[in-house]
Coordinates of C-alpha atoms in Angstrom, one line a residue:
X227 CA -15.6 -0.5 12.9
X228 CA -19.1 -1.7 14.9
X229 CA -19.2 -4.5 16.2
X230 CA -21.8 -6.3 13.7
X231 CA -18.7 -5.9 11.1
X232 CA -17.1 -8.6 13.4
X233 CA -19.7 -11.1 14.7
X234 CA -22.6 -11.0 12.1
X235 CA -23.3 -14.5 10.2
X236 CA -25.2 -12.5 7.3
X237 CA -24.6 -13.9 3.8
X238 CA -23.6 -10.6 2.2
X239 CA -24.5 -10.8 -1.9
X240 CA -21.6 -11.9 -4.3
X241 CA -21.5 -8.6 -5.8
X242 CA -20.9 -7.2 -2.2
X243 CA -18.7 -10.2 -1.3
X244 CA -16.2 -9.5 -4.1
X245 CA -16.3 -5.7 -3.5
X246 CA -15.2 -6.6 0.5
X247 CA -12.6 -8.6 -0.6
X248 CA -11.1 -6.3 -3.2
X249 CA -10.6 -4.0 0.4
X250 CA -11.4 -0.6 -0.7
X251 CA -9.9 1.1 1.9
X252 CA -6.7 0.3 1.0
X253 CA -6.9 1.5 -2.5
X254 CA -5.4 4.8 -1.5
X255 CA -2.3 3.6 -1.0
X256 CA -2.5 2.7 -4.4
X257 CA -3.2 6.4 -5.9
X258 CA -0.7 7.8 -3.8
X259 CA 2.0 6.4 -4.8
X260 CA 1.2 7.3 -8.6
X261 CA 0.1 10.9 -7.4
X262 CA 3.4 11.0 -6.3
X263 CA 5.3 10.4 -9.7
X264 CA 2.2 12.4 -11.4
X265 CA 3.2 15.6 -9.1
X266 CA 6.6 15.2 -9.5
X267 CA 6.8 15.5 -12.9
X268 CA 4.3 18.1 -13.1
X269 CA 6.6 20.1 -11.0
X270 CA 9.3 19.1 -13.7
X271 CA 7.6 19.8 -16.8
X272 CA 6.9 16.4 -17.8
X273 CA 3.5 15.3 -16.8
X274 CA 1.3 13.2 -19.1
X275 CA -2.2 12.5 -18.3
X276 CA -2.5 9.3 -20.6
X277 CA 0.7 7.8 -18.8
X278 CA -0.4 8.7 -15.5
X279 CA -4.1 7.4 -15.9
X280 CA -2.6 4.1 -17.1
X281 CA -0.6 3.5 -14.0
X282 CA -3.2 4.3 -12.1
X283 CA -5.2 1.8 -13.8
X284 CA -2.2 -0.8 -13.4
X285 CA -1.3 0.0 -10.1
X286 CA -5.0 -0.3 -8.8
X287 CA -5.4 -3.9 -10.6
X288 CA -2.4 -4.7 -8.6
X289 CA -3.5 -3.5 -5.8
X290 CA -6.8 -5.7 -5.7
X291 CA -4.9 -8.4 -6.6
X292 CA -2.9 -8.3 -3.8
X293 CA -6.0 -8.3 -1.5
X294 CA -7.8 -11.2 -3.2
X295 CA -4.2 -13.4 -2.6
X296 CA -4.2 -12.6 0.9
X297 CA -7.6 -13.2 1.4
X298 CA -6.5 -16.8 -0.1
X299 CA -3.2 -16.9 1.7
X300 CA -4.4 -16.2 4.6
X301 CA -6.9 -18.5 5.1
X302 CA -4.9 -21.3 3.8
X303 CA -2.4 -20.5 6.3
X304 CA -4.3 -20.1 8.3
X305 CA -3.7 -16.8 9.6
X306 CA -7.4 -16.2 9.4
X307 CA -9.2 -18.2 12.0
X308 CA -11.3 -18.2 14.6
X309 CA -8.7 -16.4 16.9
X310 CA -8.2 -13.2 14.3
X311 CA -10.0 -10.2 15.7
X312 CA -10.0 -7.9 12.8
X313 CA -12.7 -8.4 10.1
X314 CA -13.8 -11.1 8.4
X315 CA -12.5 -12.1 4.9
X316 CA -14.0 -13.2 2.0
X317 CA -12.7 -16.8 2.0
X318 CA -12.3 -17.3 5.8
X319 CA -16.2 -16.4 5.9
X320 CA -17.1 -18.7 3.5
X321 CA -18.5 -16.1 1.5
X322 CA -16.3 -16.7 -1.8
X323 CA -15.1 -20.4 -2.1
X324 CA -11.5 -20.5 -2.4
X325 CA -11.5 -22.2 -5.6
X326 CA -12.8 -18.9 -7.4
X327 CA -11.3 -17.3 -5.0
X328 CA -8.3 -18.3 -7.2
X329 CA -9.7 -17.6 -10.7
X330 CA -10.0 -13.9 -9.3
X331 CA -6.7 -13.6 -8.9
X332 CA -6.0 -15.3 -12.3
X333 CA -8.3 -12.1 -13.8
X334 CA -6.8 -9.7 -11.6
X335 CA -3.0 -11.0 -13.0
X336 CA -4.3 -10.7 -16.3
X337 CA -5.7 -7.2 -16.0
X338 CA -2.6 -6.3 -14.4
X339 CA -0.2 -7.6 -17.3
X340 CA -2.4 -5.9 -20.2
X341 CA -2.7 -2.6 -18.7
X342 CA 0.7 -2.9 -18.1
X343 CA 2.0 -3.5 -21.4
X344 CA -0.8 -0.9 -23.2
X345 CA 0.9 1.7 -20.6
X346 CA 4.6 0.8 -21.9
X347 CA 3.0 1.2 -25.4
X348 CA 1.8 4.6 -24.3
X349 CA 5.2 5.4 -22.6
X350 CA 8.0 3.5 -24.7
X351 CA 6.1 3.4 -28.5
X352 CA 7.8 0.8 -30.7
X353 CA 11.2 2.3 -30.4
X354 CA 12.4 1.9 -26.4
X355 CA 12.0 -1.9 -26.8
X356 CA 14.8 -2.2 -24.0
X357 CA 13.3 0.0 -21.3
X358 CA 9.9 -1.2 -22.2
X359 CA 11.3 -5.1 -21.2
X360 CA 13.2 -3.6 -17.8
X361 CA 9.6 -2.4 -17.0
X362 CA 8.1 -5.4 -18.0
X363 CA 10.4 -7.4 -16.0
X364 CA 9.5 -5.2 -13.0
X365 CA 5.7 -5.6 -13.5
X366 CA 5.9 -9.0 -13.3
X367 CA 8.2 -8.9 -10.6
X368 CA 4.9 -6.8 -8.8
X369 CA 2.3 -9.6 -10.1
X370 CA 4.5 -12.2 -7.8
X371 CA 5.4 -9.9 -5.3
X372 CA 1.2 -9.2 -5.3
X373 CA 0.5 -13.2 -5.0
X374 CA 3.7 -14.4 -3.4
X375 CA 3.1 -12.2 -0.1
X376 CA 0.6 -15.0 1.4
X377 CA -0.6 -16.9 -0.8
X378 CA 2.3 -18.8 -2.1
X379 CA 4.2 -21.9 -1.0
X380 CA 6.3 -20.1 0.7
X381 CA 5.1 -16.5 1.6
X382 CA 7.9 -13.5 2.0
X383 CA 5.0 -12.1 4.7
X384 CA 5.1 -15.2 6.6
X385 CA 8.9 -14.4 7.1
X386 CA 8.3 -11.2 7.8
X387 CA 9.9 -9.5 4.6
X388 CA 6.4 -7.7 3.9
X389 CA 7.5 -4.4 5.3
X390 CA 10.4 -4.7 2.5
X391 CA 8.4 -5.3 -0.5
X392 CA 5.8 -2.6 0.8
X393 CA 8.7 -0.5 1.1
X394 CA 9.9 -0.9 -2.6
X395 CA 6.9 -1.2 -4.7
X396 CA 4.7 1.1 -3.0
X397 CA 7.7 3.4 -2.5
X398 CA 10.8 3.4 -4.8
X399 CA 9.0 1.3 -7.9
X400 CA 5.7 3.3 -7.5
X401 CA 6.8 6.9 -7.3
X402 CA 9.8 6.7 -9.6
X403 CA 8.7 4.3 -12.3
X404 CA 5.4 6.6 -12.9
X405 CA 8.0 9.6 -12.7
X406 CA 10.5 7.6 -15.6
X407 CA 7.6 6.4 -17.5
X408 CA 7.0 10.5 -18.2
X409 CA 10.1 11.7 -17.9
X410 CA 12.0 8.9 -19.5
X411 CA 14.9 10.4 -17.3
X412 CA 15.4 10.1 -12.9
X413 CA 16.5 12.9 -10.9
X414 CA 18.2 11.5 -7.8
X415 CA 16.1 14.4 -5.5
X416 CA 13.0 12.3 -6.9
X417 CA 14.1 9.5 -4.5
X418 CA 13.2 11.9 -1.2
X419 CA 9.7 11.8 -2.6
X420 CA 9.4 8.0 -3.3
X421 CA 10.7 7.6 0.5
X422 CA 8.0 9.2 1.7
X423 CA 5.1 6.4 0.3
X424 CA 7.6 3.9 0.9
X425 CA 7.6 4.9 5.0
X426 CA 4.4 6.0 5.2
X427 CA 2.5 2.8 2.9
X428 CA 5.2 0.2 5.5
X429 CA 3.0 2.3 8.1
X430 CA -0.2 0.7 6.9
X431 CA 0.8 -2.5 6.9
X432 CA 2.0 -2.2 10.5
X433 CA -0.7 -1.1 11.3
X434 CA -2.9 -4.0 10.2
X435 CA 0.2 -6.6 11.5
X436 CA -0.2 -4.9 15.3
X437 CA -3.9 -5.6 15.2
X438 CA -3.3 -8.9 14.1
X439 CA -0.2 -9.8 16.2
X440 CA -2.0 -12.3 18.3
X441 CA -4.1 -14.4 15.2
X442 CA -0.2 -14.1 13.0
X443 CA 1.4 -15.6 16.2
X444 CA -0.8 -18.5 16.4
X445 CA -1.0 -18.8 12.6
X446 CA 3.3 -19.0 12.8
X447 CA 3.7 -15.8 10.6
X448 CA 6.6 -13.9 11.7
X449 CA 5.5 -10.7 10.8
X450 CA 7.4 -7.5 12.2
X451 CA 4.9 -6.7 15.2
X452 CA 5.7 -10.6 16.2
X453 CA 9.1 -10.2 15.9
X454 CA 9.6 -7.1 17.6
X455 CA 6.5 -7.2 20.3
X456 CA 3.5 -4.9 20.6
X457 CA 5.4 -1.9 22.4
X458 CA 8.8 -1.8 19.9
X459 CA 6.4 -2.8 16.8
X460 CA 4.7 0.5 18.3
X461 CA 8.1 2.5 18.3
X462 CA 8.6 1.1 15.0
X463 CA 5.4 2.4 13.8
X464 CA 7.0 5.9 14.9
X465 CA 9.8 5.8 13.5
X466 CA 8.4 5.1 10.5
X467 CA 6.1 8.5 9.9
X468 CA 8.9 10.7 11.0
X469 CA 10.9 8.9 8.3
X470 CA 8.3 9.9 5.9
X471 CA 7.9 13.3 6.9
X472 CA 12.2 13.8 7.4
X473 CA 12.1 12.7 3.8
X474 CA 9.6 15.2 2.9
X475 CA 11.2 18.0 4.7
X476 CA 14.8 17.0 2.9
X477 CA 13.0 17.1 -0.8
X478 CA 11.8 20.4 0.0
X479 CA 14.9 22.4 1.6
X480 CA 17.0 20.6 -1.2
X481 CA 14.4 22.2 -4.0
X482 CA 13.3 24.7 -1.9
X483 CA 11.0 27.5 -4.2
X484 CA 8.4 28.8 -2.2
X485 CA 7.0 28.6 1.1
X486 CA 4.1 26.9 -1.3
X487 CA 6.3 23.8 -0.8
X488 CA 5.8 23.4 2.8
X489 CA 1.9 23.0 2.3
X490 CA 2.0 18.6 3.8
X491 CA 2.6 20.4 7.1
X492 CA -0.7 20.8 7.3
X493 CA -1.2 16.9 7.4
X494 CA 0.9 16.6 10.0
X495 CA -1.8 16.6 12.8
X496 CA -3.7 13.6 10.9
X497 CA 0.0 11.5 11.2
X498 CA 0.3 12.7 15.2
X499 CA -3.6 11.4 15.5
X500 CA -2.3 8.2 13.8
X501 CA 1.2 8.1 15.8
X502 CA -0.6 8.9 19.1
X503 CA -3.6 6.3 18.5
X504 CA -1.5 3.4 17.6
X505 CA 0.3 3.8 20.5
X506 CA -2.4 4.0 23.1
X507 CA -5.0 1.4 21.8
X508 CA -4.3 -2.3 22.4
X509 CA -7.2 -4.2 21.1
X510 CA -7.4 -5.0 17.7
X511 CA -10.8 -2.9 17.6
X512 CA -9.7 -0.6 19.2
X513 CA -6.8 -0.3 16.1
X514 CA -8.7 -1.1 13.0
X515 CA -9.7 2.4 11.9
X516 CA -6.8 3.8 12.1
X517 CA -5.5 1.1 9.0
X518 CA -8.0 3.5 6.9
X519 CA -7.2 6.4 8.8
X520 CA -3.4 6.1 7.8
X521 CA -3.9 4.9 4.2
X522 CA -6.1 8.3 3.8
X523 CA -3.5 10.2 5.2
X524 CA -1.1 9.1 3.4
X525 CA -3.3 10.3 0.3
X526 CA -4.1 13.7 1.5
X527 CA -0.3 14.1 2.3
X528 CA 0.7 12.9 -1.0
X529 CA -1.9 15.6 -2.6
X530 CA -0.9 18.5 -0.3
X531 CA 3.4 17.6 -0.6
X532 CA 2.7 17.5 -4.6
X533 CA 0.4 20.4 -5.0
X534 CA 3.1 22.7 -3.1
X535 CA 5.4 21.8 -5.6
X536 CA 3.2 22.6 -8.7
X537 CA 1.4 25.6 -7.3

C-alpha cells in the first residue's frame, strides 16, 4: 500500500471508482469458500461443474454486494472519516455519490437473488421444491446479512457480531451448502472443512477491524479489536489460524488416505508470515497488506487442503 493510495485527491474514472469499491481483493474469500464445497465433493464423487460455477457466480455477487453496503454504511456511520487510516472508499471520497451508491446495491441484490434461484433450478429441478425454499430462505438470509452488516439502521458490525456472520456464511453456509447443493446429502466430517474458511475468512475481517480500531472507536462501532484491545484482538487473531489449521489437521487424520492429504502444510509459512506480521505492526499501514495477504492465503490453502484430497 503507497502512500499516494492514502493521501491523493485524484478523481479516479467511474469505471475505476466502481471497480475500487467492489474491493477486489477480497474476492478470494469468496472463491474459497465454494472451492471448498467444490473439492469436497470431488473427493466424494459428487462434483458438478454447472452447480459449482453458479455458486461461484452467486457467492461473488454477494460478495460485492457486501462491499458496496459498507462502503455506504460506513460512511453514513460514519466510521469512514477523516480519522480512518486505511484507504479511501468510494462514498467517503466522494467519488460515487451515495445516492447510486445505493442503486448498486439494489443491482447487486438483484443479481444475487437470480443467480441464486437459476442455481437451485440447476441443483433442485422442479421436483425438490422444499429444499429449494430452505435454500432460498438462506440466500436471502445472505442478501441481509450482506447489507445489514453496516449499512442498516441498526448494523450487527456496529455491535460487533461481524466476526459471527463471517464465521457462518463464509464458513458453515458457504462450504456445506455448495457441498449439499451437489451432493444433496451432508457428511458430518464435511463440517471440519467448512471450519477452516469460517476461522480463517473471521481472520480477514480482523484483520481490517485492527487496522481500523482507532477510526471504529471514534465512529462508536464496537467491533472485536475495540472490544478486546489491540494486543488480545492480536491473540485473537492467533487463535483464530490455528483454529483453521486444527480443523484441517482433524479432517485429514479422521479421513486419512494418503500422505497426498497433508499437501495445506505447505501454506503454513504464508499463515506464520500473517500470524507473525499482525502481531508486530501497529500502524494501520503498516497492517493493510496483510488484509490481501490473508484473504490470498486463505485461497491457496483452500486449493492445496482440496487438491490433497482429490489427487
Amino acid at each position: 500500500m503507497t502512500t499516494s493510495e492514502h493521501t491523493s485527491t485524484q478523481n479516479p474514472g467511474l469505471v475505476q471508482a466502481w471497480i475500487s469499491a467492489f474491493r477486489p481483493r477480497t474476492l478470494p474469500l469468496a472463491l474459497s469458500c465454494i472451492g471448498m464445497g467444490g473439492f469436497m465433493a470431488a473427493a466424494n464423487g459428487v462434483f458438478d461443474a454447472t452447480v459449482v460455477g453458479l455458486c461461484v457466480l452467486t457467492t461473488l455477487f454477494l460478495q460485492i454486494l457486501s462491499n458496496l453496503a459498507n462502503d455506504y454504511g460506513d460512511s453514513k456511520h460514519g466510521a469512514d472519516s477523516v480519522h480512518r487510516e486505511g484507504p479511501m472508499r468510494a462514498v467517503q471520497a466522494g467519488h460515487i455519490q451515495a445516492e447510486h451508491m445505493k442503486k448498486g446495491m439494489l443491482v447487486f441484490s438483484l443479481l444475487s437473488l437470480v443467480s441464486g434461484l437459476l442455481l437451485l433450478w440447476v441443483a433442485f429441478g422442479t421436483n425438490g421444491m422444499l429444499l429449494s425454499l430452505v435454500f432460498l430462505g438462506l440466500g436471502l438470509a445472505s442478501i441481509w446479512a450482506a447489507i445489514s452488516y453496516t449499512a442498516g439502521d441498526k448494523p450487527y458490525g456496529y455491535a460487533g457480531l461481524g466476526d459471527i456472520f463471517v464465521f457462518v456464511f463464509f464458513g458453515l453456509v458457504g462450504v456445506l451448502g455448495t457441498y449439499f447443493l451437489q451432493a444433496q446429502a451432508l457428511q458430518p466430517v464435511v463440517i471440519l472443512p467448512a471450519l477452516v474458511c469460517g476461522f480463517f475468512s473471521t481472520a480477514v475481517l480482523n484483520v481490517n477491524n485492527i487496522r481500523d480500531i482507532n477510526s471504529d472507536t471514534l465512529a462508536g462501532k464496537r467491533s472485536i479489536p475495540v472490544r478486546l484491545g489491540p494486543k488480545r484482538a492480536r491473540v485473537y487473531h492467533i487463535l483464530l489460524l490455528l483454529g483453521g489449521v486444527a480443523s484441517a489437521f482433524a479432517y485429514v487424520l479422521l479421513t486419512f488416505q494418503s500422505l497426498w492429504q497433508f499437501l495445506f502444510i505447505l501454506a503454513l509459512p504464508l499463515l506464520l508470515v500473517n500470524a507473525l506480521n499482525v502481531w508486530r505492526k501497529q500502524t494501520s499501514r503498516e497492517l493493510d497488506p496483510y488484509l490481501k495477504q490473508m484473504a490470498l492465503t486463505t485461497l491457496l490453502f483452500v486449493l492445496l487442503f482440496g487438491l490433497g484430497q482429490v489427487v
